[in-house]
Short mmCIF file of C-alpha atoms in Angstrom, two decimals:
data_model
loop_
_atom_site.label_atom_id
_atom_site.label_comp_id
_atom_site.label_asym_id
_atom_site.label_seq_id
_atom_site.Cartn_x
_atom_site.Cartn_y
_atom_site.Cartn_z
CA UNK A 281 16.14 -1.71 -18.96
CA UNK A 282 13.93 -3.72 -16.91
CA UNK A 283 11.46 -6.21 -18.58
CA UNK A 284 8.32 -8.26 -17.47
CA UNK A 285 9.00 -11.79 -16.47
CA UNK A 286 7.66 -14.35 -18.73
CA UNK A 287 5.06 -15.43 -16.46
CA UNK A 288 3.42 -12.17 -16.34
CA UNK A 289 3.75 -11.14 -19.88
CA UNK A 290 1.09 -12.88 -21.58
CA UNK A 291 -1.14 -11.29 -19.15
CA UNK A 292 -0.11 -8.11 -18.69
CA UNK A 293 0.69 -7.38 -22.53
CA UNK A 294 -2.28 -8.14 -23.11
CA UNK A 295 -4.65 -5.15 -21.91
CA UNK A 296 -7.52 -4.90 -24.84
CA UNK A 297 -8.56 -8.50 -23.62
CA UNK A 298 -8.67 -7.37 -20.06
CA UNK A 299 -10.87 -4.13 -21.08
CA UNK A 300 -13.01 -6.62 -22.76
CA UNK A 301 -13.32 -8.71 -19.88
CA UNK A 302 -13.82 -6.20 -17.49
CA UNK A 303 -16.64 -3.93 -19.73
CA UNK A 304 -18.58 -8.00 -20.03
CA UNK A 305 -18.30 -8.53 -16.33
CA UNK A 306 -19.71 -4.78 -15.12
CA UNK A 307 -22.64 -4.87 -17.93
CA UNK A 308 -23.83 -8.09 -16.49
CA UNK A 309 -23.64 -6.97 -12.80
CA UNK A 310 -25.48 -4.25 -13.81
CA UNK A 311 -28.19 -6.23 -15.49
CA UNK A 312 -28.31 -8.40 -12.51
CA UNK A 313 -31.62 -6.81 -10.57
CA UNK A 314 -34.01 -6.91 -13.54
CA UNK A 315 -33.09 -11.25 -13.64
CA UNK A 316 -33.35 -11.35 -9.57
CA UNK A 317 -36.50 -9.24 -9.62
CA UNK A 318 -38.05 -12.45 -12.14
CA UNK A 319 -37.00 -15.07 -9.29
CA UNK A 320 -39.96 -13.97 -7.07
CA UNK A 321 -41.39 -15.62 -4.69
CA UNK A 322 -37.85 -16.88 -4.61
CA UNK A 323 -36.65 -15.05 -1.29
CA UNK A 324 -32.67 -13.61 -0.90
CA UNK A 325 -31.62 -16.37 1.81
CA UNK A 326 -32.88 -19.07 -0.36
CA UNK A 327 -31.35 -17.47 -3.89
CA UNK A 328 -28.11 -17.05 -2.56
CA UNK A 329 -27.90 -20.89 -1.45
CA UNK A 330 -28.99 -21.86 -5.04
CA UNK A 331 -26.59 -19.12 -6.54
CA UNK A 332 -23.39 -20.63 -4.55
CA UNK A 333 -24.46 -24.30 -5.20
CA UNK A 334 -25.10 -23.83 -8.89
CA UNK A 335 -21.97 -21.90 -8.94
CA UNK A 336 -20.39 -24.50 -7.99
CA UNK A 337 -21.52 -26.90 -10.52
CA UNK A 338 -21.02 -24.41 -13.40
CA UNK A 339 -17.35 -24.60 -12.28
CA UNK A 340 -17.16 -28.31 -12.00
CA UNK A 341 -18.49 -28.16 -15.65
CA UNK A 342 -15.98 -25.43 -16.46
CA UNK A 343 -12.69 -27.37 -15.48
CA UNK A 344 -13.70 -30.59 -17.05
CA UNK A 345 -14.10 -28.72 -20.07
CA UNK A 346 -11.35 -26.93 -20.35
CA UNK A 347 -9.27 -29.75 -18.40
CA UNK A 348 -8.37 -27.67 -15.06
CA UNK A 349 -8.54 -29.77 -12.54
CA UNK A 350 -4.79 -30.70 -12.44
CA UNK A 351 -4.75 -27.10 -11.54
CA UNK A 352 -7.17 -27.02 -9.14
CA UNK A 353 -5.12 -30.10 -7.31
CA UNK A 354 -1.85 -28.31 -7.47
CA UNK A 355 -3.66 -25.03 -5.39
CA UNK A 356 -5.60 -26.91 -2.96
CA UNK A 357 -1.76 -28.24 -1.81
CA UNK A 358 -0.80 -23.90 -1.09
CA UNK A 359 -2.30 -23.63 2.58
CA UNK A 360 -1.49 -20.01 1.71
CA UNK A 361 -3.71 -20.02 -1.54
CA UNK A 362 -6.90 -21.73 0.45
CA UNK A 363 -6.92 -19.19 3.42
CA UNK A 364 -7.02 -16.54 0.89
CA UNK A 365 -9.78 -18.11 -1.19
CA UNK A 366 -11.54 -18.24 2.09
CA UNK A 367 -11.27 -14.81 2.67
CA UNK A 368 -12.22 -13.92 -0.76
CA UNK A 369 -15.24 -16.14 -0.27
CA UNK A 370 -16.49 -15.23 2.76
CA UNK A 371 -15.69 -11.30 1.45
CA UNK A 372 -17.88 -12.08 -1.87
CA UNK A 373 -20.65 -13.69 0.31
CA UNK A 374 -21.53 -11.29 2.07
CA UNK A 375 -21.65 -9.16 -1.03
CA UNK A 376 -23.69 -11.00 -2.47
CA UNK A 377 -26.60 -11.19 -0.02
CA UNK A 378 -26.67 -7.81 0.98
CA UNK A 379 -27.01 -7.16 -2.82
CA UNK A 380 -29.96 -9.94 -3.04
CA UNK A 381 -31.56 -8.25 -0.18
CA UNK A 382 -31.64 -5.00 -1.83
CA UNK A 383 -32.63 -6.34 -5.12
CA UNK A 384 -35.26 -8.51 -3.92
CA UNK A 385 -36.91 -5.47 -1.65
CA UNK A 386 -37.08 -2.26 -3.98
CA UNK A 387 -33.82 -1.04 -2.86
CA UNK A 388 -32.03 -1.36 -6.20
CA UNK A 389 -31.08 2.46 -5.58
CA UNK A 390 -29.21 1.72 -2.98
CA UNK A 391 -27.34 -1.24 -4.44
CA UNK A 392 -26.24 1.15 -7.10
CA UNK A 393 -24.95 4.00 -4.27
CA UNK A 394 -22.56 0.73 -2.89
CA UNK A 395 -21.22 0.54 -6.02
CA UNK A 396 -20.59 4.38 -6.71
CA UNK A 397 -19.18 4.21 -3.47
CA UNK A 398 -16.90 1.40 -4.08
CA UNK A 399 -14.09 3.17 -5.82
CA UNK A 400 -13.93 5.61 -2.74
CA UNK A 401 -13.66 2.52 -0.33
CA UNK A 402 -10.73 1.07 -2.77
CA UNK A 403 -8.96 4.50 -2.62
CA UNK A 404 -9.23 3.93 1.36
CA UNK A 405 -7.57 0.90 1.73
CA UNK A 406 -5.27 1.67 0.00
CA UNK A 407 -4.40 4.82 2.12
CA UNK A 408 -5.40 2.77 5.78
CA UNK A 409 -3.72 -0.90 4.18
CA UNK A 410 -1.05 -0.69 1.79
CA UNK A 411 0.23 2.75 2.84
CA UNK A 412 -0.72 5.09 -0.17
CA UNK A 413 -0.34 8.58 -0.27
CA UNK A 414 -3.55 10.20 -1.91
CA UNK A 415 -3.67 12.96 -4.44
CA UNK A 416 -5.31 16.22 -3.91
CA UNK A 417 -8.05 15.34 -6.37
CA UNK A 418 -8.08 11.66 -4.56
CA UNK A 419 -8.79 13.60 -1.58
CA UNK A 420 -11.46 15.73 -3.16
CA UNK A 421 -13.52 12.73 -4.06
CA UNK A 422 -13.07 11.34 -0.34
CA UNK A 423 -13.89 14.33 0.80
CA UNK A 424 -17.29 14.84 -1.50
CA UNK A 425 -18.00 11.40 -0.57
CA UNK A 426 -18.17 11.92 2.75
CA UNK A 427 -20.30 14.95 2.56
CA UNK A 428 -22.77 12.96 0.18
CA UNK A 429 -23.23 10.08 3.08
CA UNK A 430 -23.58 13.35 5.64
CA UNK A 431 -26.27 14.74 3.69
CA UNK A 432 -28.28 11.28 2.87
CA UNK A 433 -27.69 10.88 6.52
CA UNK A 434 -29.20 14.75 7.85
CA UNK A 435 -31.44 15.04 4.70
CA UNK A 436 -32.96 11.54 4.18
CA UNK A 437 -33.02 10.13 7.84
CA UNK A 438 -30.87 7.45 7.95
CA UNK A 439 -27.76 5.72 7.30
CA UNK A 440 -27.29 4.01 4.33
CA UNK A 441 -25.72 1.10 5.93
CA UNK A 442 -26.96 -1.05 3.18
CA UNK A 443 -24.75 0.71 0.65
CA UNK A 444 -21.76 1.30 2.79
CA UNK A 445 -21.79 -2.18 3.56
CA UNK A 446 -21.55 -3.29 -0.14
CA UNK A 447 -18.90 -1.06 -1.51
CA UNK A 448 -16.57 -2.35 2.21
CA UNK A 449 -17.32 -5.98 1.12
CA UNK A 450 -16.71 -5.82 -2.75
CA UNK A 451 -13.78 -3.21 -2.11
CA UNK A 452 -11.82 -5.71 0.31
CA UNK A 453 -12.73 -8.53 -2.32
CA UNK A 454 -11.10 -6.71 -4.77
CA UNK A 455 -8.40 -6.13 -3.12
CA UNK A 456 -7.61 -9.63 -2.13
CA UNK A 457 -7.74 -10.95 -5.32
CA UNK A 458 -5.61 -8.40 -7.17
CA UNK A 459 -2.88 -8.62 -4.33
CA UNK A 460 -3.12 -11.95 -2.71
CA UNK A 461 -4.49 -14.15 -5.61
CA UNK A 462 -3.91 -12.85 -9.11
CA UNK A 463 -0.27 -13.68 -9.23
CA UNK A 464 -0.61 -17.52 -8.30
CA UNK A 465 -4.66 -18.36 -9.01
CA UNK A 466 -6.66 -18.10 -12.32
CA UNK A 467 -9.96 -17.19 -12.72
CA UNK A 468 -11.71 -20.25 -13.05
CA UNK A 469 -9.44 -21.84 -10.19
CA UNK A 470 -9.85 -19.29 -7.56
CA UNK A 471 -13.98 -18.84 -7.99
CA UNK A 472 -13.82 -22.99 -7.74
CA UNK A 473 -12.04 -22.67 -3.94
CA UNK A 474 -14.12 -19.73 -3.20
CA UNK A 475 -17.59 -21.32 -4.19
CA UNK A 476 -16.25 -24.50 -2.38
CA UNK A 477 -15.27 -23.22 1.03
CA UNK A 478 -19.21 -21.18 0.63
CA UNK A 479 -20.96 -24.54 -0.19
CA UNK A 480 -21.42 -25.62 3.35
CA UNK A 481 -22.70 -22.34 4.51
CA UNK A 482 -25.27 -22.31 1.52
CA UNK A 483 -26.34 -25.56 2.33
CA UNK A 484 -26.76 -24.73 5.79
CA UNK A 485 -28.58 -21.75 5.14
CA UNK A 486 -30.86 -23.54 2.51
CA UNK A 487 -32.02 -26.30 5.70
CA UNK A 488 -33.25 -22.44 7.99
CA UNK A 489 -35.21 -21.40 4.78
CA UNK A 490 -36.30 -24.82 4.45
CA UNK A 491 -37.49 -25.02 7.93
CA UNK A 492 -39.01 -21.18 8.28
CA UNK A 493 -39.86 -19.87 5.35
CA UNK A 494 -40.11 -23.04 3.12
CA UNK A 495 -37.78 -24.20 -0.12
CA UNK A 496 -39.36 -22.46 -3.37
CA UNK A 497 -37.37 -24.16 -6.17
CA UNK A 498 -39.12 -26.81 -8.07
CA UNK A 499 -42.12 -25.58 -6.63
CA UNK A 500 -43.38 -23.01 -9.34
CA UNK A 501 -43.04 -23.93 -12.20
CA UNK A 502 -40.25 -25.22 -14.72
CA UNK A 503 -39.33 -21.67 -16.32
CA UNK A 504 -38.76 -20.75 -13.02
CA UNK A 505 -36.87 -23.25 -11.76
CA UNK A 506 -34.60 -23.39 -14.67
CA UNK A 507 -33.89 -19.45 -14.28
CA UNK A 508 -33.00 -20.44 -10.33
CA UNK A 509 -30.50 -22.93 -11.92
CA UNK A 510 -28.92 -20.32 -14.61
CA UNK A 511 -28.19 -18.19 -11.37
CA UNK A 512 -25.08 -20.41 -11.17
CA UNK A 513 -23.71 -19.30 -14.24
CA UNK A 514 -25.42 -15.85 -14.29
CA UNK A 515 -23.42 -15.22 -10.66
CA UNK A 516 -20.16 -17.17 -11.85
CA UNK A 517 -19.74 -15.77 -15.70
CA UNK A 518 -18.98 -12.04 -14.32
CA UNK A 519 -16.82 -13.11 -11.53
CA UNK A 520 -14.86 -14.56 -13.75
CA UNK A 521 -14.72 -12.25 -16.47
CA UNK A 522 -13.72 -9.78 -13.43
CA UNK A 523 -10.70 -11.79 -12.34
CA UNK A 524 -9.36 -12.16 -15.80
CA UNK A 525 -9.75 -8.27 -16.13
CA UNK A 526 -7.92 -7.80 -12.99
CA UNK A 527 -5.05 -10.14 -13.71
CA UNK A 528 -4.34 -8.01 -17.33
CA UNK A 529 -4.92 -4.42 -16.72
CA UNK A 530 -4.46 -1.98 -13.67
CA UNK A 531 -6.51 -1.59 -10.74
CA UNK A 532 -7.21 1.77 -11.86
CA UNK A 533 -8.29 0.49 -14.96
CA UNK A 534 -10.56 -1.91 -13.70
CA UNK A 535 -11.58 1.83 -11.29
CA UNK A 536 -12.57 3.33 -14.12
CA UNK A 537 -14.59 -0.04 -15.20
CA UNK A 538 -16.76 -0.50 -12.50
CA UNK A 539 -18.76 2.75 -12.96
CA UNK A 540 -20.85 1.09 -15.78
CA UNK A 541 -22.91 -1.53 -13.12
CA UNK A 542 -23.94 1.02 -10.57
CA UNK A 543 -25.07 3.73 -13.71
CA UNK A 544 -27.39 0.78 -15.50
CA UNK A 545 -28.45 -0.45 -11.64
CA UNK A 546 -28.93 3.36 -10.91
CA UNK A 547 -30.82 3.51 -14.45
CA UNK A 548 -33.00 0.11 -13.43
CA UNK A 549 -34.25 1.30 -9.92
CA UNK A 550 -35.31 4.66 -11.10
CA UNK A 551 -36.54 4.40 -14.24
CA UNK A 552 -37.38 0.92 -14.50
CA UNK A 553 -38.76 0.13 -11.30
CA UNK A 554 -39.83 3.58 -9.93
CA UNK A 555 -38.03 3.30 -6.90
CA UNK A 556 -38.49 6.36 -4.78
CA UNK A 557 -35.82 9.43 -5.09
CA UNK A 558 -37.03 12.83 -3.50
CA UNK A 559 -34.86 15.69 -3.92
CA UNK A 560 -32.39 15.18 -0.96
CA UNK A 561 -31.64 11.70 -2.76
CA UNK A 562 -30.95 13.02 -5.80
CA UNK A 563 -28.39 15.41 -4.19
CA UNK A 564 -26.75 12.59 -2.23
CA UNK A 565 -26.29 10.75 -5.60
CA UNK A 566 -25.13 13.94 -7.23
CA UNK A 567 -22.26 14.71 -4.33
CA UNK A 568 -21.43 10.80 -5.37
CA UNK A 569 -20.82 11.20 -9.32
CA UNK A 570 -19.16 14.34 -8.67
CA UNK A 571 -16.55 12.28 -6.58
CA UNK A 572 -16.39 9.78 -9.11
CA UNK A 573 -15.97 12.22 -11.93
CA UNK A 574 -12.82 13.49 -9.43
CA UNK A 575 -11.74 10.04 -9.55
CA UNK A 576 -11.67 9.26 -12.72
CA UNK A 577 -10.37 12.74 -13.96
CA UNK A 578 -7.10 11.64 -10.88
CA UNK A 579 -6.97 8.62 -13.11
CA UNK A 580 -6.65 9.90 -16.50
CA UNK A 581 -3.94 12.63 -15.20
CA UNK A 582 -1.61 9.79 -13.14
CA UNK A 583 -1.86 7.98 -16.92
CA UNK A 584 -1.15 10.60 -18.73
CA UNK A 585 1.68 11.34 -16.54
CA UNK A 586 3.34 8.10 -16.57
CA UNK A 587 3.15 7.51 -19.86
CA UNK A 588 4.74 10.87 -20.37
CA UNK A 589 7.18 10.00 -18.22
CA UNK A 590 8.03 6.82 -20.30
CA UNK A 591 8.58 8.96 -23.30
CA UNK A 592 10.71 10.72 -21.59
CA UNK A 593 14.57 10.42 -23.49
CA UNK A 594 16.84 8.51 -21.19
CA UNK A 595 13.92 7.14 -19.59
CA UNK A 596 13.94 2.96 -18.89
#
């Protein structure tokens, strides 16, 4: 009988902590809007440089703390760790402004499609990536996907490019730091690189705003500037809540997860904020859940199965 190597088991036999982990990270994505929403006149370009840079000093604070930079020293020497923190970075980035942008314009709706979408655009890299074989009711969901993006597309007038471009990014983030990074990096490690290689772009981005649009922070008023600064912690605390959960449970765990942030951002831009959803919306969001309820029901069923299998007698 095969058994876990030590390294892994206090991790992986240890799955209620990474449900906990994971249910903390998704409720405060999906509380994020309503606290980016207060940041006005802040503008996206200008948050996102203060979210990365503040980041980065909630880290700094984090590893003296706890005493990780020894760590941190012993990574930065893996040329193979650092390009994939820079991946993960540049992956997360990109996330995150396209999610600023939509927060910050009364396009919270659409945030929340990206993320129903996500699980669809795991399932596909999986399938186009690492070679899976799909399921028939893994299909089904593609397959109602698809049709919901058709019908926003016929029905609605355009393409939701904003959404489609969120679930790609966090999707391909997701799956670099479950295959590439979870093994050799720890939470508070890997958002330290990541946050590091992004400092010089936010800084660089923060001297355009600077120049165009004009720097807001410090310049309304001291409530306001301290909630700019707690969007370090407020955009570091769930990433690494999510990186713990991924490094104890299964991805399909973490699948299952990650439909709590787009319901309570779905929840926030319609009832909340009144954001606009005629009937051909609705139906495109309806086509969506219907695929996720696919995927999730897939996920229960491949459980169940396994752990049947387990029971098995004569099974190892």
């Amino acid at each position: 009988m095969s058994t876990p190597s030590a390294s892994l088991r206090p991790l992986t036999d240890r799955p209620g902590e990474g449900v906990a982990y994971g249910v903390g990270a998704y409720l405060l994505w999906g509380g994020l809007p309503l606290y980016f929403v207060m940041l006005a006149p802040t503008g996206p370009w200008e948050l996102l440089s203060a979210r990365v840079i503040f980041s980065l000093v909630f880290c700094a604070i984090l590893l003296t703390v706890v005493r990780g930079w020894r760590r941190l020293a012993s990574l930065v020497r893996s040329p193979r760790v650092l390009g994939w923190t820079a991946v993960a970075g540049v992956l997360i980035y990109a996330n995150w402004q396209l999610f600023l942008i939509a927060a910050m314009s009364d396009r919270v709706l659409e945030a929340s499609l990206g993320y129903f979408i996500n699980p669809i655009a795991t399932v596909l890299l999986g399938v186009f990536l690492l070679g899976d074989r799909l399921r028939w009711l893994q299909w089904s969901a593609v397959g109602v996907a698809a049709l919901a993006v058709i019908v926003i597309v016929v029905f609605y007038g355009s393409v939701p490019w904003l959404s489609l471009a969120m679930a790609a990014s966090f999707a391909l983030y997701g799956l670099v730091k479950k295959k590439f990074l979870s093994a050799d990096v720890d939470a508070l490690s890997g958002l330290t690189l990541e946050t590091v290689w992004l400092t010089p772009i936010a800084i660089g981005q923060l001297v355009i705003v600077g120049m165009t649009t004009g720097i807001t922070f410090g310049q309304v008023g001291p409530l306001h500037t301290t909630l700019v600064v707690l969007s370090g912690v407020i955009t570091a605390l769930p990433l690494l809540l999510f990186a713990s959960a991924s490094r104890r449970v299964s991805l399909s765990t973490v699948g299952m997860l990650q439909f709590i942030t787009p319901i309570l951002q779905f929840a926030t831009g319609a009832f909340l904020l009144h954001e606009h959803m005629p009937p051909e919306r609705w139906i495109g969001f309806s086509l969506i859940w219907v695929a996720c309820a696919l995927l999730v029901t897939d996920i229960v069923r491949a459980r169940r199965a396994t752990a049947r299998r387990a029971a098995a007698p004569g099974s190892s």
